[in-house]
Amino acid sequence: MAQAKPSGESRPRGRPPVRSDEETKRIVFDAARHAFAVEGYAATSTEALARAAGVSTKTLYRLFPGKAALFEAMCADRLERLLSTVDLHAGGDVDIETGLRAALLACADLALDPEVVAMQRMVLQESAAFPDLAANFYKYGIARTATALARWLRVQVKKKLIVLDDVDEAAGMLIGMVASAPQRAAIYGGVALPSRKQIEHRVQTCTALFLNGCRAASA
């Protein structure tokens, strides 16, 4: 028969390890992305966000003044991590075609990321009631993606690998060509987002169109 443990013996006690604000923000961002995508911006309360993240509302308000500030920070954080892949290829010693494919693939991965598309769908639904929501999504999403690609293109112009009159306009055109049609089909038509293989094929086609054009040589 097992002997009972001495009454003085107990489980070690102590305060749980303190989580840093950065770790807490990451947990809140993950919970917010899911909640906003499923419930929508208007229907998601700060109290529900705090519960989903496992933090107190006091902690949530200490980190973010309000729901709009949380949405803005969440978008900036998500897009910052995704956009970093574009910068990795800016100064690489690769040929222009390989480099452009890598840069466009990074932009397509961002624009066609299921969470980003879900956020964009939610922003479109809520933009009439919350115009700042759309403005912030554009500022931290669409505009930053184009800026990152324009920065990459500007390096290639300085290397004299391509010639462009307006780098910023070209960046917007490229992103539109590689991502806008499948993005619109998913948001408005309920069409499934393209597979990785389909995205890579689209990027390859867009790269060839941009660098070589499509007019027949005999023309």
PDB file of C-alpha atoms in Angstrom:
ATOM      1  CA  MET A   1       0.000   0.000   0.000  1.00  0.00           C
ATOM      2  CA  ALA A   2       1.445   3.383  -1.012  1.00  0.00           C
ATOM      3  CA  GLN A   3       2.507   5.604   1.812  1.00  0.00           C
ATOM      4  CA  ALA A   4       0.812   8.962   2.084  1.00  0.00           C
ATOM      5  CA  LYS A   5       3.005  11.967   1.415  1.00  0.00           C
ATOM      6  CA  PRO A   6       3.989  14.004   4.466  1.00  0.00           C
ATOM      7  CA  SER A   7       1.535  16.756   5.100  1.00  0.00           C
ATOM      8  CA  GLY A   8       4.294  19.336   4.872  1.00  0.00           C
ATOM      9  CA  GLU A   9       5.169  18.317   1.288  1.00  0.00           C
ATOM     10  CA  SER A  10       3.422  20.375  -1.365  1.00  0.00           C
ATOM     11  CA  ARG A  11       3.789  21.362  -4.976  1.00  0.00           C
ATOM     12  CA  PRO A  12       6.399  24.094  -5.500  1.00  0.00           C
ATOM     13  CA  ARG A  13       4.813  27.473  -5.536  1.00  0.00           C
ATOM     14  CA  GLY A  14       5.874  30.750  -7.064  1.00  0.00           C
ATOM     15  CA  ARG A  15       4.849  33.370  -9.532  1.00  0.00           C
ATOM     16  CA  PRO A  16       4.522  32.225 -13.134  1.00  0.00           C
ATOM     17  CA  PRO A  17       7.218  33.596 -15.434  1.00  0.00           C
ATOM     18  CA  VAL A  18       6.514  37.164 -16.501  1.00  0.00           C
ATOM     19  CA  ARG A  19       5.711  37.475 -20.197  1.00  0.00           C
ATOM     20  CA  SER A  20       7.208  40.416 -22.054  1.00  0.00           C
ATOM     21  CA  ASP A  21       5.000  42.995 -23.750  1.00  0.00           C
ATOM     22  CA  GLU A  22       6.294  41.876 -27.142  1.00  0.00           C
ATOM     23  CA  GLU A  23       5.258  38.274 -26.459  1.00  0.00           C
ATOM     24  CA  THR A  24       1.865  39.434 -25.228  1.00  0.00           C
ATOM     25  CA  LYS A  25       1.373  41.583 -28.328  1.00  0.00           C
ATOM     26  CA  ARG A  26       2.144  38.607 -30.545  1.00  0.00           C
ATOM     27  CA  ILE A  27      -0.524  36.533 -28.767  1.00  0.00           C
ATOM     28  CA  VAL A  28      -3.036  39.398 -29.031  1.00  0.00           C
ATOM     29  CA  PHE A  29      -2.289  39.839 -32.742  1.00  0.00           C
ATOM     30  CA  ASP A  30      -2.907  36.145 -33.420  1.00  0.00           C
ATOM     31  CA  ALA A  31      -6.204  36.237 -31.531  1.00  0.00           C
ATOM     32  CA  ALA A  32      -7.269  39.487 -33.221  1.00  0.00           C
ATOM     33  CA  ARG A  33      -6.544  38.247 -36.746  1.00  0.00           C
ATOM     34  CA  HIS A  34      -8.769  35.241 -36.167  1.00  0.00           C
ATOM     35  CA  ALA A  35     -11.528  37.186 -34.417  1.00  0.00           C
ATOM     36  CA  PHE A  36     -11.683  39.996 -36.996  1.00  0.00           C
ATOM     37  CA  ALA A  37     -11.697  37.525 -39.901  1.00  0.00           C
ATOM     38  CA  VAL A  38     -14.473  35.377 -38.386  1.00  0.00           C
ATOM     39  CA  GLU A  39     -16.678  37.896 -36.574  1.00  0.00           C
ATOM     40  CA  GLY A  40     -15.863  41.126 -38.384  1.00  0.00           C
ATOM     41  CA  TYR A  41     -14.449  44.351 -36.977  1.00  0.00           C
ATOM     42  CA  ALA A  42     -17.663  45.911 -35.671  1.00  0.00           C
ATOM     43  CA  ALA A  43     -18.907  42.730 -33.976  1.00  0.00           C
ATOM     44  CA  THR A  44     -15.622  42.073 -32.159  1.00  0.00           C
ATOM     45  CA  SER A  45     -15.378  43.831 -28.805  1.00  0.00           C
ATOM     46  CA  THR A  46     -12.165  44.606 -26.959  1.00  0.00           C
ATOM     47  CA  GLU A  47     -13.416  42.396 -24.108  1.00  0.00           C
ATOM     48  CA  ALA A  48     -13.810  39.468 -26.507  1.00  0.00           C
ATOM     49  CA  LEU A  49     -10.329  40.109 -27.889  1.00  0.00           C
ATOM     50  CA  ALA A  50      -8.877  40.123 -24.378  1.00  0.00           C
ATOM     51  CA  ARG A  51     -10.598  36.828 -23.548  1.00  0.00           C
ATOM     52  CA  ALA A  52      -9.428  35.215 -26.785  1.00  0.00           C
ATOM     53  CA  ALA A  53      -5.845  36.294 -26.088  1.00  0.00           C
ATOM     54  CA  GLY A  54      -5.995  35.229 -22.439  1.00  0.00           C
ATOM     55  CA  VAL A  55      -5.171  38.682 -21.087  1.00  0.00           C
ATOM     56  CA  SER A  56      -7.070  41.203 -19.003  1.00  0.00           C
ATOM     57  CA  THR A  57      -8.790  44.169 -20.623  1.00  0.00           C
ATOM     58  CA  LYS A  58      -6.518  46.372 -18.499  1.00  0.00           C
ATOM     59  CA  THR A  59      -3.465  44.797 -20.156  1.00  0.00           C
ATOM     60  CA  LEU A  60      -5.027  45.125 -23.587  1.00  0.00           C
ATOM     61  CA  TYR A  61      -5.743  48.829 -23.106  1.00  0.00           C
ATOM     62  CA  ARG A  62      -2.240  49.365 -21.732  1.00  0.00           C
ATOM     63  CA  LEU A  63      -0.749  47.928 -24.918  1.00  0.00           C
ATOM     64  CA  PHE A  64      -3.303  49.431 -27.344  1.00  0.00           C
ATOM     65  CA  PRO A  65      -5.426  52.553 -26.686  1.00  0.00           C
ATOM     66  CA  GLY A  66      -8.382  51.027 -28.532  1.00  0.00           C
ATOM     67  CA  LYS A  67      -9.596  48.547 -31.120  1.00  0.00           C
ATOM     68  CA  ALA A  68      -8.580  50.759 -34.055  1.00  0.00           C
ATOM     69  CA  ALA A  69      -5.036  51.073 -32.693  1.00  0.00           C
ATOM     70  CA  LEU A  70      -4.891  47.295 -32.246  1.00  0.00           C
ATOM     71  CA  PHE A  71      -6.035  46.701 -35.842  1.00  0.00           C
ATOM     72  CA  GLU A  72      -3.446  49.178 -37.125  1.00  0.00           C
ATOM     73  CA  ALA A  73      -0.635  47.583 -35.108  1.00  0.00           C
ATOM     74  CA  MET A  74      -1.750  44.075 -36.097  1.00  0.00           C
ATOM     75  CA  CYS A  75      -1.660  44.946 -39.816  1.00  0.00           C
ATOM     76  CA  ALA A  76       1.707  46.674 -39.500  1.00  0.00           C
ATOM     77  CA  ASP A  77       3.209  43.706 -37.634  1.00  0.00           C
ATOM     78  CA  ARG A  78       1.891  41.066 -40.019  1.00  0.00           C
ATOM     79  CA  LEU A  79       2.880  42.951 -43.141  1.00  0.00           C
ATOM     80  CA  GLU A  80       6.286  43.911 -41.756  1.00  0.00           C
ATOM     81  CA  ARG A  81       7.194  40.252 -41.358  1.00  0.00           C
ATOM     82  CA  LEU A  82       5.868  39.302 -44.784  1.00  0.00           C
ATOM     83  CA  LEU A  83       7.406  42.300 -46.549  1.00  0.00           C
ATOM     84  CA  SER A  84      10.862  41.570 -45.137  1.00  0.00           C
ATOM     85  CA  THR A  85      11.259  38.832 -47.747  1.00  0.00           C
ATOM     86  CA  VAL A  86      11.093  41.437 -50.517  1.00  0.00           C
ATOM     87  CA  ASP A  87      14.056  43.333 -49.086  1.00  0.00           C
ATOM     88  CA  LEU A  88      16.203  40.209 -48.882  1.00  0.00           C
ATOM     89  CA  HIS A  89      16.619  40.143 -52.661  1.00  0.00           C
ATOM     90  CA  ALA A  90      17.235  43.856 -53.232  1.00  0.00           C
ATOM     91  CA  GLY A  91      21.023  43.723 -53.287  1.00  0.00           C
ATOM     92  CA  GLY A  92      21.618  40.110 -54.252  1.00  0.00           C
ATOM     93  CA  ASP A  93      24.021  39.246 -57.048  1.00  0.00           C
ATOM     94  CA  VAL A  94      21.427  37.447 -59.154  1.00  0.00           C
ATOM     95  CA  ASP A  95      20.288  38.068 -62.710  1.00  0.00           C
ATOM     96  CA  ILE A  96      17.381  40.446 -63.203  1.00  0.00           C
ATOM     97  CA  GLU A  97      14.879  37.735 -64.152  1.00  0.00           C
ATOM     98  CA  THR A  98      15.632  35.565 -61.112  1.00  0.00           C
ATOM     99  CA  GLY A  99      15.582  38.588 -58.827  1.00  0.00           C
ATOM    100  CA  LEU A 100      12.304  39.933 -60.198  1.00  0.00           C
ATOM    101  CA  ARG A 101      10.637  36.527 -59.882  1.00  0.00           C
ATOM    102  CA  ALA A 102      11.737  36.334 -56.244  1.00  0.00           C
ATOM    103  CA  ALA A 103      10.514  39.873 -55.505  1.00  0.00           C
ATOM    104  CA  LEU A 104       7.151  39.324 -57.231  1.00  0.00           C
ATOM    105  CA  LEU A 105       6.694  35.973 -55.525  1.00  0.00           C
ATOM    106  CA  ALA A 106       7.170  37.670 -52.162  1.00  0.00           C
ATOM    107  CA  CYS A 107       4.576  40.315 -53.101  1.00  0.00           C
ATOM    108  CA  ALA A 108       2.158  37.640 -54.347  1.00  0.00           C
ATOM    109  CA  ASP A 109       2.638  35.598 -51.173  1.00  0.00           C
ATOM    110  CA  LEU A 110       1.648  38.689 -49.206  1.00  0.00           C
ATOM    111  CA  ALA A 111      -1.280  39.824 -51.358  1.00  0.00           C
ATOM    112  CA  LEU A 112      -2.697  36.303 -51.686  1.00  0.00           C
ATOM    113  CA  ASP A 113      -2.038  35.168 -48.127  1.00  0.00           C
ATOM    114  CA  PRO A 114      -5.364  33.752 -46.828  1.00  0.00           C
ATOM    115  CA  GLU A 115      -5.240  35.902 -43.671  1.00  0.00           C
ATOM    116  CA  VAL A 116      -4.468  39.067 -45.636  1.00  0.00           C
ATOM    117  CA  VAL A 117      -7.299  38.347 -48.087  1.00  0.00           C
ATOM    118  CA  ALA A 118      -9.644  37.691 -45.149  1.00  0.00           C
ATOM    119  CA  MET A 119      -8.628  41.021 -43.596  1.00  0.00           C
ATOM    120  CA  GLN A 120      -9.184  42.813 -46.900  1.00  0.00           C
ATOM    121  CA  ARG A 121     -12.636  41.238 -47.245  1.00  0.00           C
ATOM    122  CA  MET A 122     -13.468  42.383 -43.715  1.00  0.00           C
ATOM    123  CA  VAL A 123     -12.156  45.903 -44.388  1.00  0.00           C
ATOM    124  CA  LEU A 124     -14.323  46.196 -47.510  1.00  0.00           C
ATOM    125  CA  GLN A 125     -17.396  45.095 -45.552  1.00  0.00           C
ATOM    126  CA  GLU A 126     -16.761  47.531 -42.702  1.00  0.00           C
ATOM    127  CA  SER A 127     -15.283  50.504 -44.620  1.00  0.00           C
ATOM    128  CA  ALA A 128     -18.547  52.466 -44.826  1.00  0.00           C
ATOM    129  CA  ALA A 129     -18.946  52.497 -41.052  1.00  0.00           C
ATOM    130  CA  PHE A 130     -15.216  52.671 -40.273  1.00  0.00           C
ATOM    131  CA  PRO A 131     -13.446  54.660 -43.038  1.00  0.00           C
ATOM    132  CA  ASP A 132     -10.203  54.850 -41.041  1.00  0.00           C
ATOM    133  CA  LEU A 133     -10.049  51.066 -41.165  1.00  0.00           C
ATOM    134  CA  ALA A 134      -9.695  51.082 -44.955  1.00  0.00           C
ATOM    135  CA  ALA A 135      -7.227  53.973 -44.875  1.00  0.00           C
ATOM    136  CA  ASN A 136      -4.979  52.180 -42.390  1.00  0.00           C
ATOM    137  CA  PHE A 137      -5.164  48.903 -44.292  1.00  0.00           C
ATOM    138  CA  TYR A 138      -4.119  50.726 -47.449  1.00  0.00           C
ATOM    139  CA  LYS A 139      -1.338  52.562 -45.633  1.00  0.00           C
ATOM    140  CA  TYR A 140       0.116  49.503 -43.929  1.00  0.00           C
ATOM    141  CA  GLY A 141      -0.699  46.969 -46.639  1.00  0.00           C
ATOM    142  CA  ILE A 142      -1.151  47.922 -50.268  1.00  0.00           C
ATOM    143  CA  ALA A 143       0.992  51.068 -50.176  1.00  0.00           C
ATOM    144  CA  ARG A 144       3.843  49.442 -48.244  1.00  0.00           C
ATOM    145  CA  THR A 145       3.930  46.471 -50.594  1.00  0.00           C
ATOM    146  CA  ALA A 146       4.260  48.798 -53.589  1.00  0.00           C
ATOM    147  CA  THR A 147       6.917  50.856 -51.788  1.00  0.00           C
ATOM    148  CA  ALA A 148       8.978  47.760 -51.047  1.00  0.00           C
ATOM    149  CA  LEU A 149       8.815  46.584 -54.657  1.00  0.00           C
ATOM    150  CA  ALA A 150       9.609  50.090 -55.941  1.00  0.00           C
ATOM    151  CA  ARG A 151      12.704  50.086 -53.738  1.00  0.00           C
ATOM    152  CA  TRP A 152      13.801  46.817 -55.353  1.00  0.00           C
ATOM    153  CA  LEU A 153      13.141  48.169 -58.871  1.00  0.00           C
ATOM    154  CA  ARG A 154      15.056  51.368 -58.097  1.00  0.00           C
ATOM    155  CA  VAL A 155      18.155  49.288 -57.295  1.00  0.00           C
ATOM    156  CA  GLN A 156      17.858  47.541 -60.659  1.00  0.00           C
ATOM    157  CA  VAL A 157      17.530  50.888 -62.458  1.00  0.00           C
ATOM    158  CA  LYS A 158      20.701  52.126 -60.750  1.00  0.00           C
ATOM    159  CA  LYS A 159      22.451  48.955 -61.906  1.00  0.00           C
ATOM    160  CA  LYS A 160      21.282  49.837 -65.444  1.00  0.00           C
ATOM    161  CA  LEU A 161      19.538  46.460 -65.757  1.00  0.00           C
ATOM    162  CA  ILE A 162      16.163  48.037 -66.578  1.00  0.00           C
ATOM    163  CA  VAL A 163      14.947  51.469 -67.666  1.00  0.00           C
ATOM    164  CA  LEU A 164      11.838  52.979 -66.050  1.00  0.00           C
ATOM    165  CA  ASP A 165      10.469  56.509 -66.166  1.00  0.00           C
ATOM    166  CA  ASP A 166       8.331  56.064 -63.047  1.00  0.00           C
ATOM    167  CA  VAL A 167       9.467  53.323 -60.660  1.00  0.00           C
ATOM    168  CA  ASP A 168       6.552  53.761 -58.254  1.00  0.00           C
ATOM    169  CA  GLU A 169       3.964  53.488 -61.022  1.00  0.00           C
ATOM    170  CA  ALA A 170       5.700  50.388 -62.408  1.00  0.00           C
ATOM    171  CA  ALA A 171       5.640  48.755 -58.962  1.00  0.00           C
ATOM    172  CA  GLY A 172       1.892  49.309 -58.681  1.00  0.00           C
ATOM    173  CA  MET A 173       1.326  47.880 -62.161  1.00  0.00           C
ATOM    174  CA  LEU A 174       3.389  44.792 -61.394  1.00  0.00           C
ATOM    175  CA  ILE A 175       1.553  44.071 -58.155  1.00  0.00           C
ATOM    176  CA  GLY A 176      -1.767  44.557 -59.909  1.00  0.00           C
ATOM    177  CA  MET A 177      -0.735  42.182 -62.683  1.00  0.00           C
ATOM    178  CA  VAL A 178       0.495  39.456 -60.342  1.00  0.00           C
ATOM    179  CA  ALA A 179      -2.157  39.579 -57.615  1.00  0.00           C
ATOM    180  CA  SER A 180      -5.225  41.717 -58.320  1.00  0.00           C
ATOM    181  CA  ALA A 181      -7.239  39.299 -60.497  1.00  0.00           C
ATOM    182  CA  PRO A 182      -6.979  36.236 -58.197  1.00  0.00           C
ATOM    183  CA  GLN A 183      -7.504  38.489 -55.173  1.00  0.00           C
ATOM    184  CA  ARG A 184     -10.715  39.968 -56.619  1.00  0.00           C
ATOM    185  CA  ALA A 185     -11.916  36.511 -57.656  1.00  0.00           C
ATOM    186  CA  ALA A 186     -11.475  35.275 -54.078  1.00  0.00           C
ATOM    187  CA  ILE A 187     -13.097  38.294 -52.410  1.00  0.00           C
ATOM    188  CA  TYR A 188     -16.012  38.935 -54.771  1.00  0.00           C
ATOM    189  CA  GLY A 189     -16.489  35.627 -56.555  1.00  0.00           C
ATOM    190  CA  GLY A 190     -15.800  33.163 -53.768  1.00  0.00           C
ATOM    191  CA  VAL A 191     -13.140  31.498 -55.940  1.00  0.00           C
ATOM    192  CA  ALA A 192     -10.414  29.575 -54.120  1.00  0.00           C
ATOM    193  CA  LEU A 193      -7.057  31.309 -53.845  1.00  0.00           C
ATOM    194  CA  PRO A 194      -4.461  29.989 -56.304  1.00  0.00           C
ATOM    195  CA  SER A 195      -2.165  27.159 -55.251  1.00  0.00           C
ATOM    196  CA  ARG A 196       1.542  27.689 -54.771  1.00  0.00           C
ATOM    197  CA  LYS A 197       2.226  26.183 -58.198  1.00  0.00           C
ATOM    198  CA  GLN A 198      -0.346  28.492 -59.799  1.00  0.00           C
ATOM    199  CA  ILE A 199       1.148  31.537 -58.063  1.00  0.00           C
ATOM    200  CA  GLU A 200       4.642  30.614 -59.234  1.00  0.00           C
ATOM    201  CA  HIS A 201       3.373  30.188 -62.817  1.00  0.00           C
ATOM    202  CA  ARG A 202       1.622  33.561 -62.676  1.00  0.00           C
ATOM    203  CA  VAL A 203       4.788  35.219 -61.327  1.00  0.00           C
ATOM    204  CA  GLN A 204       6.868  33.661 -64.104  1.00  0.00           C
ATOM    205  CA  THR A 205       4.417  34.909 -66.750  1.00  0.00           C
ATOM    206  CA  CYS A 206       4.308  38.428 -65.282  1.00  0.00           C
ATOM    207  CA  THR A 207       8.109  38.562 -65.109  1.00  0.00           C
ATOM    208  CA  ALA A 208       8.406  37.596 -68.772  1.00  0.00           C
ATOM    209  CA  LEU A 209       5.761  40.150 -69.802  1.00  0.00           C
ATOM    210  CA  PHE A 210       7.474  42.925 -67.862  1.00  0.00           C
ATOM    211  CA  LEU A 211      11.017  42.199 -69.031  1.00  0.00           C
ATOM    212  CA  ASN A 212      10.357  41.052 -72.599  1.00  0.00           C
ATOM    213  CA  GLY A 213       6.922  42.293 -73.606  1.00  0.00           C
ATOM    214  CA  CYS A 214       4.546  40.196 -75.676  1.00  0.00           C
ATOM    215  CA  ARG A 215       4.682  41.762 -79.134  1.00  0.00           C
ATOM    216  CA  ALA A 216       5.792  39.299 -81.807  1.00  0.00           C
ATOM    217  CA  ALA A 217       9.237  40.032 -83.262  1.00  0.00           C
ATOM    218  CA  SER A 218       7.829  40.268 -86.820  1.00  0.00           C
ATOM    219  CA  ALA A 219       5.486  43.078 -85.719  1.00  0.00           C
TER     220      ALA A 219
END
